[in-house]
Amino acid sequence: MADPPRSGFRDDTAALLLAISGDRDRTAFAALFATFAPRLKAWLRRGGCTAEQAEDLVQETMLAVWRKAGTFDPNRATAATWLFAIARNQRIDAMRRAKIPAPDGDDPSAAPAEPVAPDQAFEMSDRESRVRAALRALPAEQADVIRLSFFEDRPHAEIERSLGIPLGTVKSRLRLAMTRLRACLGAGPDGELS
Amino acid sequence: MIDVSTRPPAPRHHPQEEWLLGHAAGRLASVPALAVATHLNFCAQCRETVRLGETIGGILLAEIPGEGVPADALRHVLARLDLPVMPEPAFHLQRELAPGIPYPSALLGLARSHWRWLAPGIRRLRLTVQGAAAGERAYIMRVGPGKRLPEHGHGGWEATCVLAGHFIDGSAVYRAGDLLEVAPSTVHEPISGADDECICLIVSGGDIRPTGLIARLLQPLMGV
C-alpha cells in the first residue's frame, strides 16, 4: 500500500449500520449502498466474477446487510470487518449453490459463544487503525502479496509468474507480512497470544 | 458447545497459515474448510489469525477503488427489502459425540450417517458436506484405546482433527483440537492413546490442490 488510499468508508459507517439495524433506516441503507456496493463489485470482479455475476452478488450481499444488520456489534468488530465478513459469507453461499466446494456454515471463525465485554468499540477501532497503519508500513513486496494472494485470491504460481519472482517467494513474503501485522497487535510471530 | 470454563490445553498442531487466510477470505475448499473450522473451535490463537484476516479484508475492501454498478441497482434492492425471508432451517439438537463429549459447533447441522463398525473398537460415521466435490469425504471416527487409526487413502490427501482423547504418530502426540495434515505419499502409523477412546474428524479428497484453495473461477459462478 505505497500509495495513499482513496477515501475509504465514511467514518460514520458504523453509525449507518446501527441506524439500519435499530431504525430500519432506508436513507442510511442507501448511503451505505452508495459507498459499499461499488467496492464490493470491484472485490468480486478481482476474485474472478464476471460483471453480471458480481452485480447479482452485490444485490444479494446488500440484502444480507439489511437482514443481518442486527448482528453488527461494535464491541466485537469494526463496521469494515463486519461488512467484509458478510460479503465473504455471501460469496461462499453462491459458490455452494453452484456446487463449487466451499466452507460450510455461516461463521468461518467458528468461535464458541464467548461473552464479549461491552465498551470494546474503541478497542476494535483502535485495533483496526493499528492494522491499517501496519499494512501501509509493509514493504511494497509484502503488501503486494497480501493484496494479490489474500484479497484477490490469485494462486501463488500466478503471482510469482506475473511478478517474475522465484517459486515459494509468495509463501515466504506472506509469512513475513503476517508476522509484522501480528507484531503490531502485540502477538508473537505465529500468533502466540501473550 | 464447548464449555469454556474448563478450558483444555491449547492445541499445538495447527493448520498452515495459507489455510487460515483462505478461510478468512472464504476461498478454502469444503473439506479443508471443515477441518479448519473444527480446529478453530479449539484454538484461540488461530481464531485470532482468522480475525486478523477479516480485519485486513475489511480495510482493503474499504480502500479498493469501486466499479460502477447499474443505475437501478439500489432501486432493485430496496424493492426486495420487505420480501419475506425463508426461515433458516433449525438444527436438530445434536446428541453428544460420546458420553460427556460435546459436539463441536463447526460440525453442528451436518447431516450424518449412523455409526458403522469397521473393526473391533473402531467405528465411524460419515458427514455430508454441502458443496463438496466428488471424492471428498468427511468422517467422525471413534477408535478404542491402543488401536491403530485406519487409513483412508484414496491415495489422496487427508487431514485429521482430534475431537477427544489423543493419538500418537511416531513421536508426536495429537490431542483435542490438534490438526494433522497427511500428504498422499506419507506413511504414518497413528495409534490411539492407551487410556481412552480417540475421536477424530477425518477429511479426505483425492483432488485437493496442495494449497487447499479453490482455483480462481473459470466457469460461471451461478446458473451452472
Short mmCIF file of C-alpha atoms in Angstrom, two decimals:
data_model
loop_
_atom_site.label_atom_id
_atom_site.label_comp_id
_atom_site.label_asym_id
_atom_site.label_seq_id
_atom_site.Cartn_x
_atom_site.Cartn_y
_atom_site.Cartn_z
CA MET A 1 0.00 0.00 0.00
CA ALA A 2 2.60 2.53 -1.04
CA ASP A 3 0.07 5.00 -2.46
CA PRO A 4 -2.16 6.89 -0.08
CA PRO A 5 -5.55 5.19 -0.13
CA ARG A 6 -8.59 6.66 -1.76
CA SER A 7 -11.10 7.65 0.82
CA GLY A 8 -12.38 4.54 2.49
CA PHE A 9 -15.69 4.11 4.13
CA ARG A 10 -17.07 7.19 5.72
CA ASP A 11 -16.16 7.39 9.37
CA ASP A 12 -19.79 7.01 10.22
CA THR A 13 -20.22 3.60 8.56
CA ALA A 14 -20.80 2.09 11.98
CA ALA A 15 -23.47 4.70 12.61
CA LEU A 16 -25.14 3.78 9.31
CA LEU A 17 -25.19 0.12 10.28
CA LEU A 18 -26.66 0.93 13.66
CA ALA A 19 -29.35 3.09 12.03
CA ILE A 20 -30.15 0.25 9.65
CA SER A 21 -30.41 -2.30 12.40
CA GLY A 22 -32.06 -0.14 15.03
CA ASP A 23 -34.39 2.06 12.99
CA ARG A 24 -34.60 0.18 9.69
CA ASP A 25 -33.43 3.48 8.19
CA ARG A 26 -33.55 3.26 4.40
CA THR A 27 -31.74 6.53 3.88
CA ALA A 28 -28.86 5.12 5.84
CA PHE A 29 -29.08 1.95 3.78
CA ALA A 30 -28.96 3.94 0.55
CA ALA A 31 -25.93 5.86 1.83
CA LEU A 32 -24.17 2.62 2.69
CA PHE A 33 -25.06 1.21 -0.72
CA ALA A 34 -23.51 4.22 -2.45
CA THR A 35 -20.18 3.68 -0.70
CA PHE A 36 -20.06 -0.06 -0.36
CA ALA A 37 -21.69 -1.55 -3.47
CA PRO A 38 -19.08 -0.30 -5.98
CA ARG A 39 -16.24 -1.56 -3.79
CA LEU A 40 -17.94 -4.86 -3.26
CA LYS A 41 -18.32 -5.24 -7.00
CA ALA A 42 -14.64 -4.44 -7.52
CA TRP A 43 -13.61 -7.07 -4.97
CA LEU A 44 -15.83 -9.73 -6.53
CA ARG A 45 -14.51 -8.94 -10.00
CA ARG A 46 -10.92 -9.21 -8.86
CA GLY A 47 -11.80 -12.56 -7.33
CA GLY A 48 -12.91 -13.85 -10.72
CA CYS A 49 -16.58 -12.97 -11.17
CA THR A 50 -17.94 -11.54 -14.39
CA ALA A 51 -19.57 -8.12 -14.14
CA GLU A 52 -23.02 -9.71 -14.19
CA GLN A 53 -22.20 -12.28 -11.52
CA ALA A 54 -20.68 -9.55 -9.40
CA GLU A 55 -23.73 -7.32 -9.75
CA ASP A 56 -26.01 -10.18 -8.72
CA LEU A 57 -23.84 -10.91 -5.71
CA VAL A 58 -23.76 -7.23 -4.77
CA GLN A 59 -27.56 -7.32 -4.63
CA GLU A 60 -27.57 -10.47 -2.51
CA THR A 61 -24.93 -9.04 -0.20
CA MET A 62 -26.74 -5.76 0.35
CA LEU A 63 -29.89 -7.72 1.13
CA ALA A 64 -27.89 -9.72 3.65
CA VAL A 65 -26.60 -6.48 5.18
CA TRP A 66 -30.20 -5.33 5.63
CA ARG A 67 -31.32 -8.61 7.14
CA LYS A 68 -28.31 -9.20 9.35
CA ALA A 69 -27.60 -5.65 10.45
CA GLY A 70 -28.83 -6.65 13.89
CA THR A 71 -25.77 -8.85 14.30
CA PHE A 72 -23.40 -5.89 13.95
CA ASP A 73 -21.86 -5.25 17.34
CA PRO A 74 -19.21 -2.54 17.51
CA ASN A 75 -17.82 -4.26 20.60
CA ARG A 76 -16.98 -7.31 18.51
CA ALA A 77 -15.80 -5.89 15.20
CA THR A 78 -15.49 -2.69 13.25
CA ALA A 79 -18.01 -1.90 10.52
CA ALA A 80 -15.42 -2.62 7.82
CA THR A 81 -14.61 -6.05 9.25
CA TRP A 82 -18.27 -6.90 9.64
CA LEU A 83 -19.06 -5.87 6.07
CA PHE A 84 -16.17 -7.92 4.73
CA ALA A 85 -17.40 -10.99 6.63
CA ILE A 86 -20.94 -10.55 5.28
CA ALA A 87 -19.60 -10.21 1.73
CA ARG A 88 -17.36 -13.22 2.14
CA ASN A 89 -20.20 -15.35 3.50
CA GLN A 90 -22.46 -14.41 0.59
CA ARG A 91 -19.77 -15.40 -1.85
CA ILE A 92 -19.40 -18.72 -0.05
CA ASP A 93 -23.16 -19.29 -0.30
CA ALA A 94 -23.10 -18.54 -4.01
CA MET A 95 -20.25 -20.98 -4.56
CA ARG A 96 -22.08 -23.63 -2.57
CA ARG A 97 -25.19 -23.21 -4.70
CA ALA A 98 -23.02 -23.64 -7.75
CA LYS A 99 -21.67 -26.83 -6.18
CA ILE A 100 -18.18 -25.50 -6.04
CA PRO A 101 -16.54 -26.63 -2.83
CA ALA A 102 -16.98 -24.06 -0.10
CA PRO A 103 -16.76 -24.00 3.65
CA ASP A 104 -19.94 -24.91 5.42
CA GLY A 105 -21.56 -22.69 7.96
CA ASP A 106 -22.10 -19.04 8.45
CA ASP A 107 -19.17 -18.23 10.61
CA PRO A 108 -15.71 -19.15 9.38
CA SER A 109 -14.19 -18.18 12.66
CA ALA A 110 -16.38 -20.88 14.21
CA ALA A 111 -15.78 -19.47 17.64
CA PRO A 112 -17.56 -20.85 20.65
CA ALA A 113 -20.04 -18.38 22.07
CA GLU A 114 -17.67 -16.39 24.23
CA PRO A 115 -19.02 -13.39 26.06
CA VAL A 116 -17.64 -10.09 24.79
CA ALA A 117 -17.03 -7.25 27.21
CA PRO A 118 -19.10 -4.19 26.49
CA ASP A 119 -17.40 -0.92 25.63
CA GLN A 120 -14.91 -2.62 23.36
CA ALA A 121 -15.84 -0.48 20.37
CA PHE A 122 -12.88 1.81 20.90
CA GLU A 123 -10.54 -1.15 21.18
CA MET A 124 -11.95 -2.61 17.96
CA SER A 125 -11.49 0.68 16.15
CA ASP A 126 -8.03 1.14 17.59
CA ARG A 127 -7.08 -2.38 16.57
CA GLU A 128 -8.21 -1.73 13.02
CA SER A 129 -6.23 1.52 12.93
CA ARG A 130 -3.11 -0.29 14.01
CA VAL A 131 -3.57 -2.98 11.37
CA ARG A 132 -4.17 -0.32 8.73
CA ALA A 133 -1.02 1.54 9.75
CA ALA A 134 0.95 -1.69 9.73
CA LEU A 135 -0.37 -2.55 6.26
CA ARG A 136 0.76 0.82 4.96
CA ALA A 137 4.16 0.37 6.56
CA LEU A 138 4.74 -3.02 4.92
CA PRO A 139 7.45 -3.16 2.28
CA ALA A 140 5.74 -2.97 -1.11
CA GLU A 141 6.64 -6.57 -1.97
CA GLN A 142 4.84 -7.85 1.14
CA ALA A 143 1.87 -5.54 0.72
CA ASP A 144 1.55 -6.76 -2.86
CA VAL A 145 1.26 -10.42 -1.89
CA ILE A 146 -1.30 -9.63 0.81
CA ARG A 147 -3.36 -7.84 -1.79
CA LEU A 148 -2.86 -10.34 -4.65
CA SER A 149 -2.97 -13.58 -2.67
CA PHE A 150 -5.26 -12.91 0.25
CA PHE A 151 -7.54 -10.22 -1.12
CA GLU A 152 -7.65 -11.08 -4.83
CA ASP A 153 -7.37 -14.86 -4.46
CA ARG A 154 -4.67 -15.31 -7.05
CA PRO A 155 -2.76 -18.59 -6.89
CA HIS A 156 0.83 -18.34 -5.71
CA ALA A 157 2.21 -19.60 -9.02
CA GLU A 158 0.33 -16.95 -10.96
CA ILE A 159 1.62 -14.18 -8.71
CA GLU A 160 5.15 -15.49 -8.97
CA ARG A 161 4.90 -15.57 -12.75
CA SER A 162 3.46 -12.11 -13.11
CA LEU A 163 5.90 -10.55 -10.67
CA GLY A 164 8.80 -12.55 -12.05
CA ILE A 165 9.84 -13.90 -8.68
CA PRO A 166 11.04 -17.38 -7.72
CA LEU A 167 8.70 -20.18 -6.65
CA GLY A 168 7.96 -20.11 -2.98
CA THR A 169 8.53 -16.37 -2.68
CA VAL A 170 4.85 -15.62 -2.20
CA LYS A 171 4.60 -18.00 0.71
CA SER A 172 7.60 -16.52 2.46
CA ARG A 173 6.51 -12.93 1.86
CA LEU A 174 3.06 -13.71 3.23
CA ARG A 175 4.70 -15.19 6.30
CA LEU A 176 6.81 -12.06 6.80
CA ALA A 177 3.83 -9.79 6.27
CA MET A 178 1.69 -11.69 8.75
CA THR A 179 4.48 -11.68 11.31
CA ARG A 180 4.71 -7.90 11.07
CA LEU A 181 0.96 -7.45 11.25
CA ARG A 182 0.73 -9.69 14.29
CA ALA A 183 3.59 -7.80 15.93
CA CYS A 184 1.64 -4.57 15.66
CA LEU A 185 -1.10 -6.24 17.66
CA GLY A 186 1.38 -7.46 20.26
CA ALA A 187 1.24 -11.14 19.36
CA GLY A 188 4.16 -13.45 18.60
CA PRO A 189 5.11 -14.40 15.01
CA ASP A 190 2.86 -17.45 14.98
CA GLY A 191 0.09 -15.60 16.70
CA GLU A 192 1.02 -16.75 20.18
CA LEU A 193 -1.08 -14.69 22.48
CA SER A 194 0.58 -13.02 25.42
CA MET B 1 -20.95 -26.06 22.73
CA ILE B 2 -17.52 -26.23 24.24
CA ASP B 3 -17.58 -25.31 27.92
CA VAL B 4 -15.04 -22.51 28.08
CA SER B 5 -14.91 -22.50 31.86
CA THR B 6 -12.93 -25.73 31.89
CA ARG B 7 -10.58 -24.84 29.10
CA PRO B 8 -8.34 -27.69 27.99
CA PRO B 9 -4.74 -27.08 26.90
CA ALA B 10 -4.33 -25.14 23.68
CA PRO B 11 -3.68 -27.19 20.54
CA ARG B 12 -0.08 -27.40 19.37
CA HIS B 13 -0.63 -28.60 15.82
CA HIS B 14 -2.26 -26.01 13.61
CA PRO B 15 -3.40 -25.65 10.02
CA GLN B 16 -0.95 -23.97 7.68
CA GLU B 17 -1.26 -20.21 7.57
CA GLU B 18 -2.45 -20.16 3.96
CA TRP B 19 -5.46 -22.17 5.03
CA LEU B 20 -6.31 -19.80 7.84
CA LEU B 21 -6.08 -16.84 5.49
CA GLY B 22 -8.01 -18.72 2.80
CA HIS B 23 -10.66 -19.47 5.37
CA ALA B 24 -10.89 -15.82 6.34
CA ALA B 25 -11.27 -14.89 2.69
CA GLY B 26 -13.85 -17.61 2.04
CA ARG B 27 -11.73 -19.40 -0.53
CA LEU B 28 -11.00 -22.69 1.16
CA ALA B 29 -12.35 -25.85 -0.42
CA SER B 30 -15.06 -27.54 1.62
CA VAL B 31 -13.01 -30.34 3.02
CA PRO B 32 -10.04 -28.35 4.35
CA ALA B 33 -12.56 -25.73 5.47
CA LEU B 34 -14.36 -28.21 7.67
CA ALA B 35 -11.10 -29.32 9.25
CA VAL B 36 -10.03 -25.71 9.81
CA ALA B 37 -13.40 -24.70 11.24
CA THR B 38 -13.28 -27.61 13.66
CA HIS B 39 -9.74 -26.75 14.73
CA LEU B 40 -10.89 -23.16 15.31
CA ASN B 41 -13.47 -24.44 17.80
CA PHE B 42 -10.49 -25.42 19.97
CA CYS B 43 -7.82 -22.85 19.12
CA ALA B 44 -7.94 -19.22 20.23
CA GLN B 45 -4.63 -18.44 18.52
CA CYS B 46 -5.91 -19.48 15.08
CA ARG B 47 -9.22 -17.71 15.66
CA GLU B 48 -7.14 -14.57 16.14
CA THR B 49 -5.42 -15.19 12.82
CA VAL B 50 -8.76 -15.56 11.07
CA ARG B 51 -9.97 -12.38 12.74
CA LEU B 52 -6.83 -10.60 11.61
CA GLY B 53 -7.55 -11.80 8.09
CA GLU B 54 -11.08 -10.44 8.31
CA THR B 55 -9.71 -7.14 9.60
CA ILE B 56 -7.30 -6.93 6.67
CA GLY B 57 -10.15 -7.79 4.31
CA GLY B 58 -12.28 -5.04 5.78
CA ILE B 59 -9.51 -2.45 5.43
CA LEU B 60 -8.71 -3.41 1.84
CA LEU B 61 -12.38 -3.56 0.91
CA ALA B 62 -12.88 -0.05 2.24
CA GLU B 63 -9.96 1.23 0.19
CA ILE B 64 -10.39 -0.57 -3.12
CA PRO B 65 -11.46 1.72 -5.98
CA GLY B 66 -15.09 1.00 -6.74
CA GLU B 67 -16.56 -0.22 -10.00
CA GLY B 68 -19.77 1.29 -11.28
CA VAL B 69 -22.98 -0.57 -10.52
CA PRO B 70 -26.08 -0.17 -12.70
CA ALA B 71 -28.11 2.94 -12.01
CA ASP B 72 -31.19 0.99 -10.96
CA ALA B 73 -29.35 -1.43 -8.66
CA LEU B 74 -30.28 0.38 -5.47
CA ARG B 75 -33.92 0.58 -6.51
CA HIS B 76 -33.99 -3.19 -7.12
CA VAL B 77 -32.54 -3.92 -3.71
CA LEU B 78 -34.88 -1.50 -1.95
CA ALA B 79 -37.82 -3.27 -3.58
CA ARG B 80 -36.68 -6.54 -2.06
CA LEU B 81 -36.13 -5.35 1.49
CA ASP B 82 -39.66 -6.12 2.53
CA LEU B 83 -39.96 -9.50 0.89
CA PRO B 84 -40.46 -12.32 3.36
CA VAL B 85 -37.36 -14.27 4.27
CA MET B 86 -37.19 -18.05 4.22
CA PRO B 87 -36.65 -19.13 7.80
CA GLU B 88 -33.29 -20.72 8.49
CA PRO B 89 -33.56 -24.47 8.91
CA ALA B 90 -33.40 -25.32 12.58
CA PHE B 91 -30.65 -27.66 13.65
CA HIS B 92 -31.83 -30.74 15.36
CA LEU B 93 -30.34 -30.91 18.80
CA GLN B 94 -27.26 -32.98 18.25
CA ARG B 95 -26.52 -35.83 20.51
CA GLU B 96 -23.16 -35.71 22.16
CA LEU B 97 -20.25 -37.13 20.19
CA ALA B 98 -19.84 -39.60 23.02
CA PRO B 99 -20.90 -39.54 26.67
CA GLY B 100 -19.61 -36.28 28.10
CA ILE B 101 -18.06 -35.13 24.82
CA PRO B 102 -19.96 -32.20 23.29
CA TYR B 103 -20.38 -31.75 19.56
CA PRO B 104 -18.04 -29.10 18.16
CA SER B 105 -20.11 -26.25 16.79
CA ALA B 106 -18.39 -26.46 13.39
CA LEU B 107 -19.99 -29.87 12.89
CA LEU B 108 -23.47 -28.95 14.05
CA GLY B 109 -26.14 -29.21 11.42
CA LEU B 110 -24.22 -31.51 9.10
CA ALA B 111 -26.23 -34.50 8.04
CA ARG B 112 -24.66 -37.66 9.35
CA SER B 113 -24.94 -41.37 8.77
CA HIS B 114 -25.33 -43.92 11.51
CA TRP B 115 -22.24 -45.31 13.21
CA ARG B 116 -20.74 -48.19 11.27
CA TRP B 117 -18.44 -50.70 12.89
CA LEU B 118 -15.25 -51.10 10.85
CA ALA B 119 -13.29 -53.37 13.15
CA PRO B 120 -13.18 -54.23 16.86
CA GLY B 121 -13.06 -50.92 18.74
CA ILE B 122 -13.31 -48.84 15.57
CA ARG B 123 -16.44 -47.19 14.25
CA ARG B 124 -17.18 -44.20 12.14
CA LEU B 125 -19.96 -42.14 10.70
CA ARG B 126 -19.97 -40.14 7.53
CA LEU B 127 -20.80 -36.43 7.37
CA THR B 128 -22.48 -34.80 4.41
CA VAL B 129 -20.70 -31.57 3.50
CA GLN B 130 -22.63 -29.25 1.21
CA GLY B 131 -20.72 -28.17 -1.83
CA ALA B 132 -18.21 -30.98 -1.52
CA ALA B 133 -16.74 -32.19 -4.79
CA ALA B 134 -16.67 -35.77 -5.94
CA GLY B 135 -14.17 -37.81 -3.97
CA GLU B 136 -14.24 -35.56 -0.91
CA ARG B 137 -15.16 -37.28 2.32
CA ALA B 138 -15.66 -36.32 5.92
CA TYR B 139 -15.97 -38.82 8.76
CA ILE B 140 -16.06 -38.84 12.51
CA MET B 141 -14.18 -41.81 13.79
CA ARG B 142 -14.06 -43.38 17.25
CA VAL B 143 -11.03 -45.51 17.90
CA GLY B 144 -10.67 -47.64 21.02
CA PRO B 145 -7.58 -47.35 23.25
CA GLY B 146 -4.37 -48.66 21.72
CA LYS B 147 -5.89 -49.27 18.31
CA ARG B 148 -4.43 -48.09 15.03
CA LEU B 149 -6.40 -45.43 13.18
CA PRO B 150 -7.41 -46.81 9.83
CA GLU B 151 -6.08 -45.13 6.72
CA HIS B 152 -8.47 -43.57 4.30
CA GLY B 153 -6.14 -43.36 1.42
CA HIS B 154 -7.81 -42.86 -1.83
CA GLY B 155 -4.16 -42.21 -2.48
CA GLY B 156 -5.13 -38.65 -1.89
CA TRP B 157 -4.78 -36.02 0.74
CA GLU B 158 -6.14 -36.29 4.23
CA ALA B 159 -6.39 -34.24 7.41
CA THR B 160 -7.33 -35.33 10.91
CA CYS B 161 -8.56 -33.10 13.71
CA VAL B 162 -8.74 -34.69 17.14
CA LEU B 163 -12.04 -34.10 18.89
CA ALA B 164 -11.42 -36.09 22.07
CA GLY B 165 -8.75 -38.32 23.52
CA HIS B 166 -5.42 -38.42 21.69
CA PHE B 167 -3.34 -40.41 19.25
CA ILE B 168 0.37 -40.89 18.84
CA ASP B 169 2.02 -40.72 15.44
CA GLY B 170 5.70 -41.55 15.57
CA SER B 171 6.95 -39.34 18.37
CA ALA B 172 4.23 -36.68 18.12
CA VAL B 173 1.12 -36.65 20.28
CA TYR B 174 -2.09 -35.20 18.88
CA ARG B 175 -4.69 -34.04 21.36
CA ALA B 176 -8.09 -32.39 21.22
CA GLY B 177 -8.03 -29.60 18.63
CA ASP B 178 -4.75 -30.67 17.04
CA LEU B 179 -4.79 -30.86 13.27
CA LEU B 180 -2.61 -33.24 11.28
CA GLU B 181 -2.42 -32.93 7.54
CA VAL B 182 -1.19 -36.00 5.71
CA ALA B 183 0.21 -35.73 2.21
CA PRO B 184 -0.58 -38.60 -0.16
CA SER B 185 2.88 -40.06 -0.11
CA THR B 186 3.30 -40.02 3.65
CA VAL B 187 3.43 -43.31 5.52
CA HIS B 188 2.17 -42.93 9.03
CA GLU B 189 1.02 -45.14 11.89
CA PRO B 190 -1.29 -43.26 14.20
CA ILE B 191 -2.21 -45.19 17.35
CA SER B 192 -4.98 -44.21 19.72
CA GLY B 193 -3.83 -43.41 23.25
CA ALA B 194 -3.85 -46.23 25.75
CA ASP B 195 -6.16 -44.70 28.34
CA ASP B 196 -9.14 -43.55 26.37
CA GLU B 197 -11.05 -43.67 23.16
CA CYS B 198 -9.85 -41.25 20.48
CA ILE B 199 -12.49 -39.41 18.50
CA CYS B 200 -11.39 -37.62 15.32
CA LEU B 201 -12.73 -35.72 12.38
CA ILE B 202 -11.08 -37.16 9.28
CA VAL B 203 -11.44 -35.41 5.95
CA SER B 204 -10.01 -36.52 2.67
CA GLY B 205 -10.15 -35.84 -1.02
CA GLY B 206 -8.11 -37.09 -3.89
CA ASP B 207 -8.09 -33.87 -5.83
CA ILE B 208 -7.23 -31.32 -3.21
CA ARG B 209 -4.68 -28.92 -4.57
CA PRO B 210 -1.62 -28.58 -2.41
CA THR B 211 -2.82 -25.20 -1.25
CA GLY B 212 -6.32 -26.43 -0.44
CA LEU B 213 -7.67 -23.35 -2.14
CA ILE B 214 -10.23 -23.25 -4.88
CA ALA B 215 -8.91 -22.39 -8.29
CA ARG B 216 -9.94 -18.96 -9.44
CA LEU B 217 -13.26 -19.44 -11.08
CA LEU B 218 -13.17 -20.03 -14.76
CA GLN B 219 -16.76 -21.12 -15.15
CA PRO B 220 -19.89 -19.15 -14.33
CA LEU B 221 -20.38 -18.76 -10.63
CA MET B 222 -24.11 -19.22 -10.70
CA GLY B 223 -26.63 -20.62 -13.06
CA VAL B 224 -24.40 -23.60 -13.77
#
